Amino acid sequence: MQLNSLTKINKKKIRVGRGIGSGKGKTSARGHKGQKSRSGVAIKSFEGGQMPLYRRLPKRGFKSLAKNNTAILNLSKIQKILDKSSNDIKKNLDLKTLKEKNLINKKFLKLKILGSGEIKNNIEISAHFASKQALTKIEKAGGKISIIKK
């Protein structure tokens, strides 16, 4: 492939303020006087005294400073964990064993059990929180749940 003689690969940077002959001398393409001709000017969202857009729009939402460190498990998820043969959890299930088996993230400090889904196995679960629905379903399956109070 042959390059046309008119196209340039490396374009030279325009050096402003280098004399009249350069074509970008004297005012260095900044015009005459005024705020924009001076150095150190930052008027990005200034709208000429009109109320700026970012102040006209309503404020929305809020960022919570409290870290979400509670792992939430549904009964359907617990049943899937028990059904998998690689997870040799037979009798009791708690936050520590879930972390050891890498089933939940290590950042979680508390465990909450919710009642979505069904559980067939009778298992002993120790958690920090549990919904009423989860409690009844676990007891119906022959299991037991103990709430850790801290």
Short mmCIF file of C-alpha atoms in Angstrom, two decimals, residues 7-118:
data_model
loop_
_atom_site.label_atom_id
_atom_site.label_comp_id
_atom_site.label_asym_id
_atom_site.label_seq_id
_atom_site.Cartn_x
_atom_site.Cartn_y
_atom_site.Cartn_z
CA THR A 7 -1.32 12.65 3.89
CA LYS A 8 1.00 13.02 6.84
CA ILE A 9 1.49 10.32 9.44
CA ASN A 10 3.12 12.45 12.13
CA LYS A 11 1.38 15.81 12.46
CA LYS A 12 3.37 18.61 14.05
CA LYS A 13 1.89 20.25 17.14
CA ILE A 14 0.91 23.90 16.60
CA ARG A 15 3.16 26.09 18.74
CA VAL A 16 1.23 29.19 19.73
CA GLY A 17 2.79 32.51 20.67
CA ARG A 18 5.90 32.10 18.50
CA GLY A 19 5.78 35.33 16.51
CA ILE A 20 3.76 36.95 13.74
CA GLY A 21 5.04 34.66 10.98
CA SER A 22 3.67 31.51 12.58
CA GLY A 23 0.06 32.63 12.13
CA LYS A 24 -0.62 31.94 15.83
CA GLY A 25 1.40 34.79 17.29
CA LYS A 26 0.53 37.83 19.42
CA THR A 27 -2.75 36.75 21.12
CA SER A 28 -2.12 33.03 20.45
CA ALA A 29 -5.63 32.52 19.00
CA ARG A 30 -7.26 33.64 22.26
CA GLY A 31 -8.75 36.88 20.93
CA HIS A 32 -8.47 40.19 22.79
CA LYS A 33 -8.83 40.68 26.55
CA GLY A 34 -11.67 39.12 28.51
CA GLN A 35 -11.77 36.23 30.97
CA LYS A 36 -11.08 33.49 28.41
CA SER A 37 -7.91 35.17 27.17
CA ARG A 38 -6.32 34.95 30.62
CA SER A 39 -4.60 31.90 32.04
CA GLY A 40 -6.05 29.80 34.87
CA VAL A 41 -9.66 30.08 33.74
CA ALA A 42 -12.12 27.28 34.41
CA ILE A 43 -15.70 28.14 33.49
CA LYS A 44 -17.01 24.71 32.56
CA SER A 45 -20.57 24.80 33.90
CA PHE A 46 -20.99 28.58 34.02
CA GLU A 47 -24.10 29.69 32.14
CA GLY A 48 -23.68 33.46 32.19
CA GLY A 49 -25.40 34.02 35.52
CA GLN A 50 -28.37 31.82 34.66
CA MET A 51 -29.11 29.14 37.26
CA PRO A 52 -26.87 26.23 36.14
CA LEU A 53 -28.42 22.96 35.00
CA TYR A 54 -26.88 20.93 37.83
CA ARG A 55 -28.59 23.27 40.33
CA ARG A 56 -31.92 23.35 38.52
CA LEU A 57 -32.35 19.57 38.62
CA PRO A 58 -33.66 17.94 41.82
CA LYS A 59 -31.37 16.02 44.14
CA ARG A 60 -32.07 12.30 44.17
CA GLY A 61 -31.11 9.33 46.26
CA PHE A 62 -28.60 8.92 49.01
CA LYS A 63 -25.52 6.78 49.65
CA SER A 64 -25.70 4.77 52.83
CA LEU A 65 -22.59 4.78 54.98
CA ALA A 66 -23.69 1.59 56.73
CA LYS A 67 -22.03 -1.35 55.02
CA ASN A 68 -24.31 -4.16 53.90
CA ASN A 69 -22.65 -7.08 55.65
CA THR A 70 -25.59 -9.46 55.95
CA ALA A 71 -25.72 -12.53 53.70
CA ILE A 72 -29.26 -13.34 52.60
CA LEU A 73 -30.16 -16.96 51.81
CA ASN A 74 -33.51 -18.27 50.63
CA LEU A 75 -34.64 -21.79 51.47
CA SER A 76 -34.46 -22.70 47.78
CA LYS A 77 -30.76 -21.74 47.75
CA ILE A 78 -30.11 -23.77 50.92
CA GLN A 79 -31.81 -26.79 49.31
CA LYS A 80 -29.55 -26.44 46.24
CA ILE A 81 -26.48 -26.31 48.50
CA LEU A 82 -27.63 -29.47 50.32
CA ASP A 83 -28.42 -31.32 47.05
CA LYS A 84 -24.93 -30.76 45.64
CA SER A 85 -22.76 -33.75 46.45
CA SER A 86 -19.53 -31.69 46.54
CA ASN A 87 -20.80 -29.78 49.60
CA ASP A 88 -20.68 -32.37 52.36
CA ILE A 89 -23.00 -30.47 54.71
CA LYS A 90 -25.12 -33.03 56.53
CA LYS A 91 -26.39 -31.79 59.90
CA ASN A 92 -25.76 -28.13 60.68
CA LEU A 93 -25.41 -25.04 58.53
CA ASP A 94 -24.00 -21.72 59.72
CA LEU A 95 -22.10 -18.67 58.48
CA LYS A 96 -18.69 -20.18 59.27
CA THR A 97 -19.26 -23.36 57.23
CA LEU A 98 -20.67 -21.38 54.29
CA LYS A 99 -17.54 -19.22 54.26
CA GLU A 100 -15.23 -22.25 54.50
CA LYS A 101 -16.92 -23.95 51.53
CA ASN A 102 -16.74 -20.63 49.55
CA LEU A 103 -20.53 -20.60 49.12
CA ILE A 104 -20.77 -16.99 50.29
CA ASN A 105 -18.34 -14.08 50.30
CA LYS A 106 -15.97 -13.69 53.24
CA LYS A 107 -17.05 -10.04 53.80
CA PHE A 108 -20.38 -11.06 55.36
CA LEU A 109 -20.64 -10.89 59.15
CA LYS A 110 -24.28 -11.94 59.60
CA LEU A 111 -26.67 -14.45 58.05
CA LYS A 112 -30.37 -14.00 57.27
CA ILE A 113 -32.69 -16.83 56.19
CA LEU A 114 -35.74 -16.03 54.05
CA GLY A 115 -38.67 -18.33 53.29
CA SER A 116 -38.76 -18.29 49.48
CA GLY A 117 -38.75 -21.82 48.06
CA GLU A 118 -39.04 -25.21 49.74
#
